[in-house]
CSV table of C-alpha atoms in Angstrom, one decimal:
chain,number,residue,atom,x,y,z
A,1,MET,CA,94.2,120.1,103.0
A,2,LYS,CA,92.4,122.0,100.3
A,3,ASN,CA,91.3,125.6,100.9
A,4,ARG,CA,87.7,125.8,101.8
A,5,PRO,CA,85.3,128.2,103.6
A,6,LEU,CA,85.0,127.8,107.3
A,7,LEU,CA,81.7,126.3,108.3
A,8,LEU,CA,80.3,129.4,109.9
A,9,LEU,CA,77.0,130.9,108.9
A,10,PRO,CA,78.2,134.5,108.5
A,11,THR,CA,81.0,133.4,106.3
A,12,LEU,CA,78.7,131.3,104.1
A,13,PHE,CA,76.3,134.2,103.6
A,14,LEU,CA,79.2,136.5,102.7
A,15,LEU,CA,80.6,134.0,100.2
A,16,ALA,CA,77.2,133.4,98.7
A,17,PHE,CA,76.8,137.2,98.3
A,18,CYS,CA,80.2,137.4,96.7
A,19,LEU,CA,79.4,134.7,94.2
A,20,GLU,CA,76.8,137.1,92.8
A,21,THR,CA,78.4,140.5,93.3
A,22,CYS,CA,82.2,140.3,94.0
A,23,THR,CA,84.9,140.1,91.4
A,24,PRO,CA,86.8,136.8,91.1
A,25,SER,CA,89.9,138.2,92.8
A,26,ILE,CA,87.9,139.4,95.8
A,27,TYR,CA,86.2,136.0,96.1
A,28,SER,CA,89.6,134.2,95.8
A,29,ARG,CA,91.1,136.3,98.6
A,30,LEU,CA,88.1,135.5,100.9
A,31,VAL,CA,88.4,131.8,100.3
A,32,ALA,CA,92.2,131.9,100.8
A,33,GLU,CA,91.8,133.6,104.2
A,34,SER,CA,89.8,130.7,105.5
A,35,GLN,CA,92.0,127.6,105.6
A,36,SER,CA,91.9,124.3,107.4
A,37,ALA,CA,94.2,121.4,108.1
A,38,TYR,CA,94.3,118.0,109.8
A,39,VAL,CA,96.4,117.0,112.7
A,40,GLY,CA,97.2,113.4,113.7
A,41,GLY,CA,99.0,112.2,116.8
A,42,TYR,CA,99.3,109.7,119.7
A,43,THR,CA,96.4,108.9,122.0
A,44,ARG,CA,97.8,106.6,124.6
A,45,ASP,CA,101.0,105.9,126.6
A,46,GLU,CA,103.3,103.8,124.4
A,47,GLY,CA,106.3,104.0,126.8
A,48,TRP,CA,108.4,106.1,124.5
A,49,VAL,CA,105.6,108.6,124.0
A,50,ASN,CA,102.7,109.4,126.4
A,51,GLY,CA,99.9,110.2,124.0
A,52,LYS,CA,97.4,112.9,125.0
A,53,GLY,CA,95.5,113.3,121.8
A,54,LYS,CA,91.9,112.3,121.2
A,55,GLY,CA,92.2,111.2,117.5
A,56,VAL,CA,92.3,113.1,114.3
A,57,TYR,CA,91.7,116.9,114.6
A,58,ARG,CA,90.5,119.3,112.0
A,59,ILE,CA,91.8,122.8,112.7
A,60,GLU,CA,90.8,126.1,111.2
A,61,LEU,CA,93.3,128.9,110.5
A,62,ASP,CA,92.9,132.6,109.6
A,63,LYS,CA,95.0,134.3,106.9
A,64,LYS,CA,97.8,134.9,109.4
A,65,GLY,CA,98.1,131.2,110.2
A,66,ARG,CA,96.4,131.6,113.6
A,67,ILE,CA,94.4,128.5,114.7
A,68,THR,CA,90.9,129.7,115.5
A,69,ASN,CA,89.1,126.4,116.1
A,70,GLN,CA,89.6,122.7,116.4
A,71,GLU,CA,87.4,119.7,116.4
A,72,VAL,CA,88.0,115.9,116.7
A,73,VAL,CA,86.7,114.4,113.5
A,74,ALA,CA,87.7,110.7,114.1
A,75,GLU,CA,88.4,109.1,117.5
A,76,LEU,CA,91.1,106.7,116.3
A,77,ILE,CA,93.9,105.1,118.2
A,78,ASN,CA,97.3,106.7,117.5
A,79,PRO,CA,96.5,108.3,114.1
A,80,SER,CA,100.2,109.3,113.8
A,81,PHE,CA,100.0,110.1,110.1
A,82,VAL,CA,97.1,111.5,108.1
A,83,LYS,CA,96.8,112.2,104.4
A,84,GLU,CA,94.0,113.8,102.3
A,85,SER,CA,93.1,112.6,98.8
A,86,ALA,CA,93.9,115.0,96.0
A,87,ASP,CA,90.2,115.9,95.5
A,88,GLY,CA,89.6,116.4,99.2
A,89,ARG,CA,86.9,113.8,99.4
A,90,TYR,CA,88.7,111.3,101.6
A,91,LEU,CA,90.9,111.4,104.6
A,92,LEU,CA,93.3,108.5,105.2
A,93,ALA,CA,94.8,107.8,108.6
A,94,THR,CA,97.1,105.3,110.3
A,95,SER,CA,96.5,103.5,113.6
A,96,GLU,CA,100.0,103.1,114.8
A,97,LEU,CA,99.7,100.0,117.0
A,98,SER,CA,102.8,98.2,118.2
A,99,GLN,CA,102.2,96.7,121.6
A,100,PRO,CA,103.0,93.0,122.1
A,101,LYS,CA,99.5,91.7,121.6
A,102,GLU,CA,98.8,93.9,118.6
A,103,ARG,CA,100.0,92.0,115.5
A,104,THR,CA,99.2,94.7,113.0
A,105,GLY,CA,98.3,98.4,112.7
A,106,PHE,CA,95.5,99.7,110.5
A,107,ILE,CA,94.7,102.1,107.7
A,108,HIS,CA,91.4,104.0,107.8
A,109,VAL,CA,89.6,105.7,105.0
A,110,LEU,CA,87.1,108.4,106.1
A,111,ASP,CA,84.5,110.1,103.9
A,112,VAL,CA,84.9,113.9,104.5
A,113,ARG,CA,81.6,114.8,102.9
A,114,ASP,CA,79.7,112.3,105.0
A,115,GLY,CA,80.8,113.5,108.5
A,116,TYR,CA,84.0,111.5,108.3
A,117,ARG,CA,82.2,108.2,108.1
A,118,GLU,CA,84.6,105.3,108.0
A,119,ILE,CA,84.5,103.6,104.6
A,120,SER,CA,87.4,101.2,105.0
A,121,LYS,CA,89.6,99.8,107.7
A,122,LEU,CA,92.2,97.3,106.7
A,123,PRO,CA,95.3,95.8,108.4
A,124,SER,CA,98.5,97.6,107.5
A,125,GLY,CA,100.4,94.4,107.1
A,126,ALA,CA,102.7,94.8,110.2
A,127,GLN,CA,103.1,96.8,113.4
A,128,ALA,CA,103.5,100.5,113.6
A,129,PRO,CA,102.3,102.0,110.3
A,130,CYS,CA,103.8,105.4,110.2
A,131,HIS,CA,103.5,106.9,106.8
A,132,ILE,CA,101.0,107.2,103.9
A,133,GLU,CA,101.8,108.1,100.3
A,134,LEU,CA,99.2,108.6,97.5
A,135,VAL,CA,99.8,108.0,93.8
A,136,GLY,CA,96.5,108.6,92.0
A,137,ASN,CA,94.2,105.9,93.4
A,138,GLN,CA,97.1,103.9,94.7
A,139,ILE,CA,98.1,104.1,98.4
A,140,LEU,CA,101.4,103.1,99.9
A,141,MET,CA,101.7,102.5,103.6
A,142,SER,CA,105.0,102.0,105.4
A,143,ASN,CA,105.2,99.9,108.6
A,144,TYR,CA,108.1,100.7,111.0
A,145,ASN,CA,108.1,97.2,112.4
A,146,GLY,CA,108.3,94.1,110.3
A,147,GLY,CA,109.8,95.5,107.1
A,148,VAL,CA,106.6,95.7,105.2
A,149,ALA,CA,105.2,98.3,102.8
A,150,SER,CA,101.6,97.7,101.7
A,151,VAL,CA,99.9,98.8,98.5
A,152,TYR,CA,96.2,99.5,98.3
A,153,VAL,CA,94.0,100.6,95.4
A,154,GLN,CA,91.0,102.8,96.1
A,155,SER,CA,87.8,102.3,94.2
A,156,PRO,CA,85.5,105.2,93.0
A,157,ASN,CA,83.3,104.7,96.1
A,158,GLY,CA,86.3,105.2,98.4
A,159,GLU,CA,86.8,101.6,99.5
A,160,ILE,CA,90.3,100.2,99.4
A,161,THR,CA,91.7,96.8,98.5
A,162,LEU,CA,95.2,95.4,99.3
A,163,THR,CA,97.0,94.7,96.0
A,164,ASP,CA,100.6,94.2,96.9
A,165,GLU,CA,103.3,94.1,99.6
A,166,PHE,CA,107.0,94.6,99.7
A,167,LYS,CA,108.8,92.7,102.5
A,168,VAL,CA,112.5,93.3,103.2
A,169,PRO,CA,114.2,89.9,102.4
A,170,ALA,CA,114.5,87.7,105.5
A,171,ASP,CA,118.1,86.9,104.6
A,172,PHE,CA,119.0,90.5,104.2
A,173,ASP,CA,122.2,91.3,106.2
A,174,ALA,CA,121.6,94.7,107.9
A,175,ARG,CA,122.8,96.7,110.9
A,176,ASP,CA,119.3,96.4,112.5
A,177,LYS,CA,115.9,95.0,111.8
A,178,PRO,CA,114.2,96.6,108.9
A,179,HIS,CA,112.3,99.8,109.8
A,180,LEU,CA,110.4,101.2,106.8
A,181,HIS,CA,109.6,104.8,107.6
A,182,SER,CA,108.2,106.3,104.4
A,183,ALA,CA,107.5,105.7,100.7
A,184,ASN,CA,108.1,108.7,98.5
A,185,ALA,CA,106.7,108.9,94.9
A,186,SER,CA,108.5,110.8,92.2
A,187,PRO,CA,106.7,113.8,90.6
A,188,TRP,CA,105.4,111.6,87.8
A,189,GLY,CA,104.4,108.9,90.4
A,190,SER,CA,106.0,105.8,88.8
A,191,LEU,CA,109.3,105.7,90.8
A,192,ILE,CA,109.0,104.9,94.5
A,193,ALA,CA,111.8,105.4,97.0
A,194,ILE,CA,111.2,103.6,100.3
A,195,ALA,CA,113.3,104.8,103.2
A,196,ASP,CA,114.5,101.9,105.4
A,197,LEU,CA,116.0,103.2,108.7
A,198,GLY,CA,117.1,99.8,109.7
A,199,SER,CA,119.2,98.8,106.7
A,200,ASP,CA,120.4,102.3,105.8
A,201,ARG,CA,119.0,101.8,102.3
A,202,ILE,CA,116.6,103.5,99.9
A,203,TRP,CA,114.7,100.7,98.2
A,204,LEU,CA,113.6,101.6,94.7
A,205,PHE,CA,110.5,100.4,92.8
A,206,THR,CA,108.2,101.3,89.9
A,207,LEU,CA,104.5,101.4,90.7
A,208,ALA,CA,101.7,100.6,88.2
A,209,GLY,CA,98.3,99.1,88.6
A,210,GLY,CA,98.7,98.7,92.4
A,211,LYS,CA,101.9,96.6,91.9
A,212,LEU,CA,105.5,97.3,92.9
A,213,THR,CA,108.3,96.1,90.6
A,214,PRO,CA,111.9,96.3,91.7
A,215,TYR,CA,113.7,99.1,89.8
A,216,ALA,CA,116.7,98.3,87.6
A,217,GLN,CA,118.8,99.5,90.6
A,218,PRO,CA,117.0,97.9,93.5
A,219,PHE,CA,118.4,100.2,96.2
A,220,VAL,CA,120.7,103.0,97.1
A,221,GLU,CA,123.2,102.3,99.9
A,222,LEU,CA,123.7,105.1,102.4
A,223,ALA,CA,126.3,105.5,105.2
A,224,ALA,CA,126.2,102.9,107.9
A,225,GLY,CA,124.1,104.1,110.8
A,226,ALA,CA,122.5,106.9,108.8
A,227,GLY,CA,118.9,105.8,109.4
A,228,PRO,CA,117.0,107.2,106.4
A,229,ARG,CA,113.5,108.4,107.5
A,230,HIS,CA,111.7,110.8,105.1
A,231,ALA,CA,112.5,112.1,101.7
A,232,THR,CA,111.2,114.6,99.2
A,233,TRP,CA,111.8,114.9,95.4
A,234,SER,CA,112.7,118.0,93.4
A,235,ALA,CA,109.9,119.1,91.1
A,236,ASP,CA,111.7,117.8,88.0
A,237,GLY,CA,112.5,114.4,89.6
A,238,ARG,CA,116.2,114.8,89.1
A,239,PHE,CA,117.0,114.9,92.8
A,240,LEU,CA,115.8,113.2,96.0
A,241,TYR,CA,116.5,114.7,99.4
A,242,VAL,CA,116.7,112.2,102.2
A,243,ILE,CA,116.8,113.1,105.9
A,244,ASN,CA,118.6,110.6,108.1
A,245,GLU,CA,117.3,110.2,111.6
A,246,LEU,CA,120.2,108.5,113.3
A,247,ASN,CA,123.3,110.5,112.2
A,248,SER,CA,121.5,113.9,111.7
A,249,THR,CA,122.4,114.4,108.0
A,250,ILE,CA,120.7,115.0,104.7
A,251,ASN,CA,121.7,113.1,101.6
A,252,VAL,CA,121.2,114.6,98.1
A,253,LEU,CA,120.6,111.8,95.6
A,254,SER,CA,120.9,112.4,91.9
A,255,ASN,CA,118.5,110.5,89.7
A,256,ASP,CA,119.6,109.6,86.2
A,257,ALA,CA,116.3,108.5,84.6
A,258,ALA,CA,118.0,107.5,81.3
A,259,GLU,CA,120.5,105.2,83.0
A,260,LYS,CA,118.0,104.2,85.7
A,261,LYS,CA,120.6,104.9,88.3
A,262,MET,CA,120.6,106.9,91.6
A,263,THR,CA,123.8,108.0,93.4
A,264,VAL,CA,124.6,110.0,96.5
A,265,LEU,CA,125.7,113.4,95.4
A,266,GLN,CA,126.1,115.2,98.8
A,267,THR,CA,125.9,114.7,102.5
A,268,ILE,CA,125.4,117.6,104.9
A,269,SER,CA,124.8,117.9,108.7
A,270,THR,CA,121.5,119.2,110.0
A,271,LEU,CA,123.2,120.4,113.2
A,272,PRO,CA,125.3,123.5,114.2
A,273,GLU,CA,129.0,122.9,114.2
A,274,GLY,CA,130.1,121.7,117.7
A,275,TRP,CA,126.6,120.6,118.8
A,276,GLU,CA,127.1,117.7,121.3
A,277,GLY,CA,123.6,117.1,122.6
A,278,LYS,CA,121.4,114.2,121.6
A,279,ASN,CA,119.5,114.6,118.4
A,280,SER,CA,117.4,112.7,115.8
A,281,THR,CA,115.9,114.1,112.7
A,282,ALA,CA,112.3,113.7,111.4
A,283,ASP,CA,110.7,115.5,108.6
A,284,ILE,CA,111.8,117.2,105.3
A,285,HIS,CA,110.2,119.5,102.8
A,286,LEU,CA,111.0,121.8,99.9
A,287,SER,CA,109.6,125.3,99.8
A,288,ARG,CA,106.8,125.7,97.3
A,289,ASN,CA,109.1,127.5,94.8
A,290,GLY,CA,111.8,124.7,95.3
A,291,ASN,CA,114.5,127.2,96.3
A,292,PHE,CA,114.8,126.1,99.9
A,293,LEU,CA,114.9,122.9,101.8
A,294,TYR,CA,113.8,122.4,105.4
A,295,GLY,CA,114.4,119.6,107.9
A,296,SER,CA,113.4,119.1,111.6
A,297,ASN,CA,115.8,118.3,114.4
A,298,ARG,CA,114.5,116.6,117.5
A,299,GLY,CA,116.8,117.3,120.4
A,300,HIS,CA,118.2,120.5,119.0
A,301,ASN,CA,114.5,121.3,118.4
A,302,SER,CA,115.0,123.4,115.3
A,303,ILE,CA,114.2,123.6,111.7
A,304,VAL,CA,117.3,123.6,109.6
A,305,ILE,CA,117.2,125.7,106.4
A,306,TYR,CA,119.2,125.3,103.2
A,307,SER,CA,119.2,127.0,99.8
A,308,VAL,CA,118.9,124.8,96.8
A,309,ASP,CA,120.9,125.0,93.6
A,310,LYS,CA,118.3,123.8,91.1
A,311,VAL,CA,121.0,123.0,88.4
A,312,THR,CA,123.3,120.9,90.5
A,313,GLY,CA,120.8,119.8,93.2
A,314,LYS,CA,123.3,120.6,96.0
A,315,ILE,CA,122.2,122.5,99.1
A,316,THR,CA,123.9,125.2,101.2
A,317,PHE,CA,123.2,125.9,104.9
A,318,VAL,CA,121.3,129.1,105.6
A,319,ASP,CA,120.0,129.1,109.2
A,320,HIS,CA,118.5,127.2,112.1
A,321,GLU,CA,115.2,128.4,113.6
A,322,SER,CA,114.0,127.1,117.0
A,323,THR,CA,110.6,125.4,116.8
A,324,ARG,CA,109.6,126.8,120.3
A,325,GLY,CA,108.6,123.3,121.3
A,326,LYS,CA,110.0,119.8,122.0
A,327,THR,CA,110.4,117.0,119.4
A,328,PRO,CA,109.3,118.6,116.1
A,329,ARG,CA,108.1,115.3,114.6
A,330,ASN,CA,106.4,116.8,111.5
A,331,PHE,CA,105.9,120.1,109.8
A,332,ALA,CA,104.0,121.5,106.8
A,333,ILE,CA,104.2,124.4,104.5
A,334,ALA,CA,100.8,126.0,103.9
A,335,PRO,CA,99.5,126.0,100.3
A,336,THR,CA,100.3,129.8,100.0
A,337,GLY,CA,104.0,128.9,100.6
A,338,ARG,CA,104.4,131.7,103.1
A,339,LEU,CA,103.7,130.0,106.4
A,340,LEU,CA,105.3,126.9,108.0
A,341,HIS,CA,103.5,125.0,110.8
A,342,VAL,CA,105.4,122.7,113.2
A,343,ALA,CA,103.9,119.8,115.1
A,344,ASN,CA,106.0,119.6,118.3
A,345,GLN,CA,105.1,116.1,119.6
A,346,ASP,CA,106.4,116.0,123.2
A,347,SER,CA,105.5,119.6,124.2
A,348,GLY,CA,102.0,119.2,122.7
A,349,ASN,CA,102.0,122.4,120.6
A,350,ILE,CA,101.8,123.7,117.0
A,351,THR,CA,104.0,126.7,116.3
A,352,THR,CA,103.7,128.9,113.2
A,353,PHE,CA,106.4,130.8,111.2
A,354,THR,CA,106.3,133.1,108.3
A,355,LEU,CA,108.5,131.9,105.4
A,356,ASN,CA,110.5,134.4,103.4
A,357,GLU,CA,110.3,133.1,99.9
A,358,LYS,CA,113.4,135.1,98.9
A,359,SER,CA,115.8,134.3,101.8
A,360,GLY,CA,114.2,131.1,103.0
A,361,LYS,CA,114.4,132.2,106.6
A,362,LEU,CA,111.6,131.6,109.1
A,363,THR,CA,110.2,134.1,111.6
A,364,PHE,CA,108.1,133.1,114.6
A,365,THR,CA,104.6,134.6,114.4
A,366,GLY,CA,103.8,134.1,118.1
A,367,GLN,CA,101.3,131.4,117.3
A,368,ASP,CA,101.7,128.7,119.9
A,369,TYR,CA,98.7,126.4,120.0
A,370,GLN,CA,98.2,123.6,122.4
A,371,ILE,CA,97.0,120.3,121.1
A,372,GLY,CA,97.5,116.7,122.3
A,373,THR,CA,100.8,115.0,121.2
A,374,PRO,CA,100.7,116.1,117.5
A,375,SER,CA,102.9,114.1,115.2
A,376,CYS,CA,101.5,115.1,111.7
A,377,ILE,CA,99.9,118.2,110.1
A,378,GLU,CA,98.3,117.9,106.7
A,379,PHE,CA,96.9,120.7,104.5
């Protein structure tokens, strides 16, 4: 979420005064100290998760990352993933519906400046929509059930229109049913990597004008049973880092743009050597400076840390840090790059860590904030 002043009268008066009298650097520091974010999660009992949330939350944080206030801005069912538009005007959210009588989930578009008024609500194309990616005014939604990724285009007034769909071929021979868990746009936005947990493949497309076109190399085959879930690109687009839910590994993929070819460069475990407990991975992010890579372990309940060689793309293990919660479904690095916030789904808490930009290591701040079944945090 974009930095913005907290909606408190004393702060507003102080900022107004500073606009007239303070130096730009002082004003910038005051704004930076008042940050906010959105939290999505589960709101009902789905069998595998007993949702206690009330919808989409807006939380306010001070300069030390402490959550000082929360409010429910949208009472949606299972908004398990939320995403803010680049200009901060719109908030997009899933409704992850997957019960037998529910044939599809939904995507919601909310107008932030108009009290989070709902502008659009459209079917996601299948059950259990679980991820949203934005590329300009184009929106990609991944559905965990049904093997469908939907593409929407957003008009200037915020409304969205369905423009395309990718459906995993019906005759596709896979280990499991298709489970699309995320669509990940390259830094320049035209190359899309869709993680399919069911087929152990990364499907590749170009995106333009709201349409997906299969890439010259239609997919990257990963190890059988890997279960690719989320991914993140290096800033130069030369490498894609994929976290695999089922075998608790990370794949480093090299991207040869000239040859239009992606290959697996490295595979590394997310777990300590000798760990025998149950585990599944979830989220993955690079540090703001690109020097470190982080992934979440659900079961081991930790954030794994690696250093990144920006020349080769390869990663080296640095440390594990306990998340101080159960089932770290999602985490986010604050815009400053110096704080990392973890949404611990099953323990119902958000924990905060300082991030050392030189060593990559995390230090728990003591911030342990209770909130109903969080599965996503978005700055």
